[in-house]
Coordinates of C-alpha atoms and ligand atoms in Angstrom, one line a residue:
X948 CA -33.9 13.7 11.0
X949 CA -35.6 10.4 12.7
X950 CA -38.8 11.9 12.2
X951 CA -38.3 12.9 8.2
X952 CA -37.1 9.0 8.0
X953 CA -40.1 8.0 9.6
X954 CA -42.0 9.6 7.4
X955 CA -40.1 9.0 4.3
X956 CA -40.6 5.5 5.0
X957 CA -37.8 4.3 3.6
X958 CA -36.3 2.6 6.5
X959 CA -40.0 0.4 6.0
X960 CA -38.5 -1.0 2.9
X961 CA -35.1 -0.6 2.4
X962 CA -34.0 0.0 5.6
X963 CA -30.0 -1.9 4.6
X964 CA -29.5 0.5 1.4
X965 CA -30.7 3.9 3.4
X966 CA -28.3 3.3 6.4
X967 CA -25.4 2.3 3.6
X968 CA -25.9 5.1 1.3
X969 CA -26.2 7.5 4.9
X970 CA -22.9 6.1 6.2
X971 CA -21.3 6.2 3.2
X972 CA -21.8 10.3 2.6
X973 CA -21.5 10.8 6.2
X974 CA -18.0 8.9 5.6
X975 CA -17.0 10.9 2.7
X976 CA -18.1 14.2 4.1
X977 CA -15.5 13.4 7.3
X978 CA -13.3 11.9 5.1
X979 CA -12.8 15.6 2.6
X980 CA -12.7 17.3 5.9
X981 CA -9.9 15.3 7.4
X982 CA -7.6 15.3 4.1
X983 CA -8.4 19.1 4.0
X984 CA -7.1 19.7 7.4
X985 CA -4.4 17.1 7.3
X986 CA -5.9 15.2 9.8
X987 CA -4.6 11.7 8.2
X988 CA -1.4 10.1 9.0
X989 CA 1.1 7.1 7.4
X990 CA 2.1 3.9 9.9
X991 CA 5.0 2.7 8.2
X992 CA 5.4 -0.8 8.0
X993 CA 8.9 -3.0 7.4
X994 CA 10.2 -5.2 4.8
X995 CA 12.4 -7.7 5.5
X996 CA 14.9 -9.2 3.2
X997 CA 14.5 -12.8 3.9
X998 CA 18.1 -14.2 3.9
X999 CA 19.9 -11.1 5.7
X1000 CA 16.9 -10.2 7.8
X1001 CA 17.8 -6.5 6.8
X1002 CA 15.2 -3.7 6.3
X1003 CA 14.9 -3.5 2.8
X1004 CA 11.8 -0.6 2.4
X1005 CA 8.9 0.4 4.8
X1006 CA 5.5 0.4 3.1
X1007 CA 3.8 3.8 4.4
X1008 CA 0.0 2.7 5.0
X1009 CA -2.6 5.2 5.5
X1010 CA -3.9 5.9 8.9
X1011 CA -7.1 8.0 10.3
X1012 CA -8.4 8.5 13.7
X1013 CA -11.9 10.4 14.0
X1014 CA -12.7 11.3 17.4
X1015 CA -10.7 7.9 19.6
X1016 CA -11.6 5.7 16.7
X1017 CA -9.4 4.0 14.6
X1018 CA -11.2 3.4 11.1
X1019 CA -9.5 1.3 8.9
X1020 CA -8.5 1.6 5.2
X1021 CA -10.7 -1.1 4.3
X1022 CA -13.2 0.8 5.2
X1023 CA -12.6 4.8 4.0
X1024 CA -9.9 3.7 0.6
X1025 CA -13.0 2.5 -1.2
X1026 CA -14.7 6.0 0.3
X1027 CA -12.4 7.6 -0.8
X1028 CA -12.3 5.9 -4.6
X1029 CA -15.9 5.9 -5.3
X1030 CA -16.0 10.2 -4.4
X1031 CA -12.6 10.8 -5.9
X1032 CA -11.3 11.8 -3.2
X1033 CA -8.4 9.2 -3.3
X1034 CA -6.7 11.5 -6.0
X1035 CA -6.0 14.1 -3.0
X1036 CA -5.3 11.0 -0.3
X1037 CA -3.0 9.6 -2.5
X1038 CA -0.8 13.2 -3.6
X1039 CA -0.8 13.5 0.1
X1040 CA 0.2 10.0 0.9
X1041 CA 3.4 10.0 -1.4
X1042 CA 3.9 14.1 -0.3
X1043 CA 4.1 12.6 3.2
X1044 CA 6.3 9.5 2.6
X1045 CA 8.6 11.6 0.3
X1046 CA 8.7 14.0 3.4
X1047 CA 9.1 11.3 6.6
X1048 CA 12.2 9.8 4.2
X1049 CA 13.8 13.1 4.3
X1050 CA 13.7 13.5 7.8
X1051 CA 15.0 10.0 8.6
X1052 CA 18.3 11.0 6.8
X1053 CA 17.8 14.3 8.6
X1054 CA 18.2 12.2 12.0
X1055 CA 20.8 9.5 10.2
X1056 CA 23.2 12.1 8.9
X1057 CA 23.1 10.8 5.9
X1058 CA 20.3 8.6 3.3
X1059 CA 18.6 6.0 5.3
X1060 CA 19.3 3.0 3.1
X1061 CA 15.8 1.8 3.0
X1062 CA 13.4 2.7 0.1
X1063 CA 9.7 4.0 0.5
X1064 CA 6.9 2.5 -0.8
X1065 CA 3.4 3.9 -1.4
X1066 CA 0.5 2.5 -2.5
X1067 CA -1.5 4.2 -6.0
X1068 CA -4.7 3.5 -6.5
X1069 CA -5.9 2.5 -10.2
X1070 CA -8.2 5.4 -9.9
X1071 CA -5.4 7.7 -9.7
X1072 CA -3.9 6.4 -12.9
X1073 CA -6.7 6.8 -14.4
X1074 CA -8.1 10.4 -13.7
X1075 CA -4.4 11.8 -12.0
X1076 CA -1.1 12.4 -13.3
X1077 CA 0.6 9.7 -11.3
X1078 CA 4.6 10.2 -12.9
X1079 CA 4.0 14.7 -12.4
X1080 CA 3.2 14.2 -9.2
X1081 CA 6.2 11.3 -8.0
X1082 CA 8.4 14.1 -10.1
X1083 CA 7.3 17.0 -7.9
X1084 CA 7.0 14.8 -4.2
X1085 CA 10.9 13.8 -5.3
X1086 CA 11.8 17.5 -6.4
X1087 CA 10.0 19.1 -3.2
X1088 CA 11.8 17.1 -0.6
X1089 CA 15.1 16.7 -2.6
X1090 CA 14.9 12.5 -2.1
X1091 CA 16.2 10.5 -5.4
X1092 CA 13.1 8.8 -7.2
X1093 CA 15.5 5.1 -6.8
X1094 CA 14.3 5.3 -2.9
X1095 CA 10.3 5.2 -3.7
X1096 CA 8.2 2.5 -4.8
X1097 CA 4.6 2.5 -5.9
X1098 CA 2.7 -0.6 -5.1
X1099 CA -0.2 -0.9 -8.1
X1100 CA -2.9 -3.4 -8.2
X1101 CA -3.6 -5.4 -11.4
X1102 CA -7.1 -3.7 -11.4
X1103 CA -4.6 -1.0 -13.3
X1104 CA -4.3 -2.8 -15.8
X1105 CA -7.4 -4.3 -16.4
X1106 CA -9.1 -0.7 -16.4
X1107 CA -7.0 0.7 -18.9
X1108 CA -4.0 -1.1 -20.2
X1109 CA -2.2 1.7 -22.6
X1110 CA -3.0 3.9 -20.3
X1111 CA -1.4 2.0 -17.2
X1112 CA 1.2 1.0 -19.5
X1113 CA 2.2 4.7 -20.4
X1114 CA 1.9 5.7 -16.9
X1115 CA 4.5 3.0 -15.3
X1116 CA 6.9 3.7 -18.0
X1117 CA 6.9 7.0 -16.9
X1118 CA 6.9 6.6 -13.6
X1119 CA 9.9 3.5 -14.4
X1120 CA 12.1 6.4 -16.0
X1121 CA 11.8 8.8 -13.7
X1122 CA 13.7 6.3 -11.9
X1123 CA 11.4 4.9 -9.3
X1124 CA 10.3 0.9 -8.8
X1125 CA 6.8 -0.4 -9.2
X1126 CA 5.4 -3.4 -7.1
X1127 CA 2.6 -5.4 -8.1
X1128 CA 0.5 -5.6 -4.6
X1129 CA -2.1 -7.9 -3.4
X1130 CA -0.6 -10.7 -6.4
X1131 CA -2.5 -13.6 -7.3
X1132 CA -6.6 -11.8 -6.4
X1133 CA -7.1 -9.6 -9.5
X1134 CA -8.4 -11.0 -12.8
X1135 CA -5.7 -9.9 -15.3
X1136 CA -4.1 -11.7 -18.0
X1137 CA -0.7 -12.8 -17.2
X1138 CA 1.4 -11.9 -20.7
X1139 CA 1.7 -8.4 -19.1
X1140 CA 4.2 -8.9 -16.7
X1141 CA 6.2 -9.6 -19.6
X1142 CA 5.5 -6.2 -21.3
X1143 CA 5.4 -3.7 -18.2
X1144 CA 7.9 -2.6 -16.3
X1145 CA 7.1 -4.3 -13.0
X1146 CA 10.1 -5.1 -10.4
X1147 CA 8.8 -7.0 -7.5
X1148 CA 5.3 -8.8 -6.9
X1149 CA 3.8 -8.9 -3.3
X1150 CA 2.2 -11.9 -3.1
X1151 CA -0.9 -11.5 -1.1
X1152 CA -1.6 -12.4 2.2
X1153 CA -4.6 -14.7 1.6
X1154 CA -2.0 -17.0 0.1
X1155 CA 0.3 -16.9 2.7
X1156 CA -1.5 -16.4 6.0
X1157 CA -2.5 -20.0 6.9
X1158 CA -0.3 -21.3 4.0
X1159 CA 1.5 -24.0 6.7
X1160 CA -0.7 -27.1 6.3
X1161 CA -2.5 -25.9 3.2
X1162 CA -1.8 -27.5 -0.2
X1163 CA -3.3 -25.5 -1.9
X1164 CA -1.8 -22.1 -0.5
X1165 CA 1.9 -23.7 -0.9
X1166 CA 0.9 -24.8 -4.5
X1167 CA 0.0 -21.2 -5.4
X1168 CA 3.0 -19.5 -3.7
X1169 CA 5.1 -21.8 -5.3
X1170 CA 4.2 -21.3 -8.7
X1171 CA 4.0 -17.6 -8.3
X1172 CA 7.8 -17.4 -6.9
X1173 CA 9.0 -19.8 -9.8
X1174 CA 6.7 -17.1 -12.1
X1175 CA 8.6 -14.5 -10.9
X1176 CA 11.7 -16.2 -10.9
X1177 CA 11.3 -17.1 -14.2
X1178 CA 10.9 -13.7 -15.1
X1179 CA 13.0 -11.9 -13.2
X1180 CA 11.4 -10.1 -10.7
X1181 CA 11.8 -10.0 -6.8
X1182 CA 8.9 -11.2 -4.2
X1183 CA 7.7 -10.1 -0.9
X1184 CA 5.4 -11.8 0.9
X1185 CA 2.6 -10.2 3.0
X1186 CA 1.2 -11.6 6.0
X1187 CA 4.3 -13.0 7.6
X1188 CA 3.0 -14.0 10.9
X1189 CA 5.1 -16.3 11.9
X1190 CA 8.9 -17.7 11.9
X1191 CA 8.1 -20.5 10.5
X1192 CA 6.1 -18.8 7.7
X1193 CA 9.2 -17.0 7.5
X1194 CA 11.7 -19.9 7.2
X1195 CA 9.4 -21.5 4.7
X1196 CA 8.9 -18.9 2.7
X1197 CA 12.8 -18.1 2.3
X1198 CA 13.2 -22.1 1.8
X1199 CA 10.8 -21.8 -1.1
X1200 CA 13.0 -18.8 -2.6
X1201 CA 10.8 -15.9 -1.8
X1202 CA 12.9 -12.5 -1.5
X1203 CA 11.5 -10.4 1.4
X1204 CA 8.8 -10.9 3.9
X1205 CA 6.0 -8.6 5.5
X1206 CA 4.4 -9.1 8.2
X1207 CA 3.6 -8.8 12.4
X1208 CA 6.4 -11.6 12.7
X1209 CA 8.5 -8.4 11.9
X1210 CA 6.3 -5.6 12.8
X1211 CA 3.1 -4.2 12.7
X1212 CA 2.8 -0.7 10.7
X1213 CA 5.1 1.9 13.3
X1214 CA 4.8 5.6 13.4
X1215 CA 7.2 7.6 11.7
X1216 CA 9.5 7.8 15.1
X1217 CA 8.9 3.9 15.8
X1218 CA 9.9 2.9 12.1
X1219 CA 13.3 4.8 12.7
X1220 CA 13.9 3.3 15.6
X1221 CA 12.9 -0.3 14.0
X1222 CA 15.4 0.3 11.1
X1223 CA 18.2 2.0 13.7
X1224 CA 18.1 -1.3 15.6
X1225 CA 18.3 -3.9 12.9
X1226 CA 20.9 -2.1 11.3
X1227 CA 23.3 -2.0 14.0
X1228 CA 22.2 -5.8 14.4
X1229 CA 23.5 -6.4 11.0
X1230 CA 26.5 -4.6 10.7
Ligands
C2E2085 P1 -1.9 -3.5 1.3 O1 -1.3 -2.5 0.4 O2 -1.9 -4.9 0.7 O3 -1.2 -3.4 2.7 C1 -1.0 -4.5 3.5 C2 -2.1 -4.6 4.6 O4 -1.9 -5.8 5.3 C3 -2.1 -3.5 5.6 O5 -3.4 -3.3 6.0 C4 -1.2 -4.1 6.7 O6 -1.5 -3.4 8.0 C5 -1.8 -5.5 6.7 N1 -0.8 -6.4 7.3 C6 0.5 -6.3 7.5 N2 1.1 -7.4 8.1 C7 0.1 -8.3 8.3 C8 0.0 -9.6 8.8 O7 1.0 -10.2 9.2 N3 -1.2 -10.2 8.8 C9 -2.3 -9.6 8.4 N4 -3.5 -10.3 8.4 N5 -2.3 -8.4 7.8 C10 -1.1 -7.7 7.8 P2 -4.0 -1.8 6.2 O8 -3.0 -0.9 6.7 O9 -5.3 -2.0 6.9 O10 -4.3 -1.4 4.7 C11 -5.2 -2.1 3.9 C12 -5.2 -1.7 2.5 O11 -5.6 -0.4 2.3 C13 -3.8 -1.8 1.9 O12 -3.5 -3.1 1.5 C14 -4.0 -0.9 0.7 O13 -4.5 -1.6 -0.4 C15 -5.0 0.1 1.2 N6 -4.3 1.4 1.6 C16 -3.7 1.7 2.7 N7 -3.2 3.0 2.7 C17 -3.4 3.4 1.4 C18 -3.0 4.6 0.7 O14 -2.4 5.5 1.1 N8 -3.4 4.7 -0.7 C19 -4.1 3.6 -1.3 N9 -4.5 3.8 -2.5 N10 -4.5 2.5 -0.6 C20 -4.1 2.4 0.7
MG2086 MG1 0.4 -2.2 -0.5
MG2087 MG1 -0.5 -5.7 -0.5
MG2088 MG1 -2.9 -7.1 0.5

């Protein structure tokens, strides 16, 4: 191989765009062969309500290790988008959370009281069909849609907005909640949180993280929560790192919090035990 590259001579001149583009097929290559032999795992991460300081969901994020080394979703999600191969991850991913809820009331005795989030990719909407597959995750492992909740980015709706709007009225009726992630970064035009069926927005954490101090940060938080106020839909804030981002954030009116003040993303035995804890705390 080094002495083909030689020769090719491409590393002489675009020695950057070779070692992407080689990375990037090694990466997918990997990538199909871990999905295929369920190699990938969920960390579960909580959500706390603000007020009560109960677990209100856990947010299943997707996890893979390849020989020791952790590599992260920023780095194999837009793999996986740009080859497709997020329609599979993402099946799997709900599959899996839909499964690890089950078992939690398998241990409980009875439904955990929390609800599960998972995060859809706007490439899914668009070439997957998101609402038959969170019908068949809910039938499979016999948990009521009302526990799950897909986190969408606006980039949904700014690919295709019938479409995304078809697909979270489905997905709305078959009785599970949709959460507007990473708020406040995409380019979308506003008037459709008036027209979609959207319950909570996650404001993101390059708003809050570092907010303390910041103007501009508190100016933009505040206006999203009075937003969503105004309109009727709950917020969680990501990247709650501290208490004080905690307090402020619950003195500004924002619902739930998210964040290594809380907890970082647990394994499925871990996140039991979080919610276990803070639920005998609470009652
Ligand atoms: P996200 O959905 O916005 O998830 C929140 C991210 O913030 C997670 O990163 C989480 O570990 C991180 N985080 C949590 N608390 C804090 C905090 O206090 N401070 C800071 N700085 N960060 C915090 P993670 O797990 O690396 O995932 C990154 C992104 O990858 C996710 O962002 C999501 O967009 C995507 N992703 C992860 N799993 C999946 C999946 O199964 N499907 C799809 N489509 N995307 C996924
Ligand atoms: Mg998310
Ligand atoms: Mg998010
Ligand atoms: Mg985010």
């Amino acid at each position: 191989l080094k002495s083909a590259k030689a020769k090719s001579g491409i590393e002489l001149y675009q020695p950057g765009a070779f070692h992407i583009a080689r990375q990037q097929f090694t990466t997918e290559t990997s990538l199909r062969r871990a999905i295929e032999a369920n190699r990938l795992t969920l960390a579960f991460q909580p959500v706390i309500e603000l007020n009560s300081g109960k677990v209100t969901s856990f947010e299943a994020l997707a996890r893979w290790r390849e020989e020791g080394v952790d590599i992260p979703p920023s780095t194999f999600i837009p793999v996986a988008e740009e080859s497709g191969l997020i329609v599979p991850l993402g099946r799997w991913a709900l599959d899996e959370a839909a499964r690890t809820l089950k078992l939690w009331d398998r241990v409980a005795g009875s439904d955990v009281p929390v609800r599960m989030a998972v995060n859809v990719s706007a490439i899914q909407i668009a070439r997957d069909d998101v609402p038959t597959m969170l019908r068949e995750a809910v039938a499979r492992h016999d948990v009521a849609a009302e526990r799950l909740v897909l986190e969408l980015t606006e980039s949904v709706i700014v690919a295709d907005p019938d479409r995304a709007a078809k697909a979270m009225e489905s997905i709305r009726q078959i009785g599970a909640t949709i959460a507007l992630d990473d708020f406040g970064t995409g380019y979308s035009n506003l008037a459709y949180l008036q027209r979609l069926p959207i319950d909570v927005l996650k404001i993101d954490q390059s708003f809050v993280t570092g907010m303390l101090g910041n103007r501009d940060k508190v100016a933009i938080v505040r206006a999203v929560l009075s937003l969503a106020e105004a309109l009727g839909l709950r917020t969680t804030a990501e990247g709650v790192e501290t208490l004080e981002l905690a307090q402020t954030l619950a003195a500004l009116g924002c619902t739930r919090g998210q964040g290594y003040f809380y907890s970082a993303p647990l394994s499925a035995e871990d996140a039991y035990a979080f919610w276990a804890r803070s639920n005998s705390r609470a009652t």
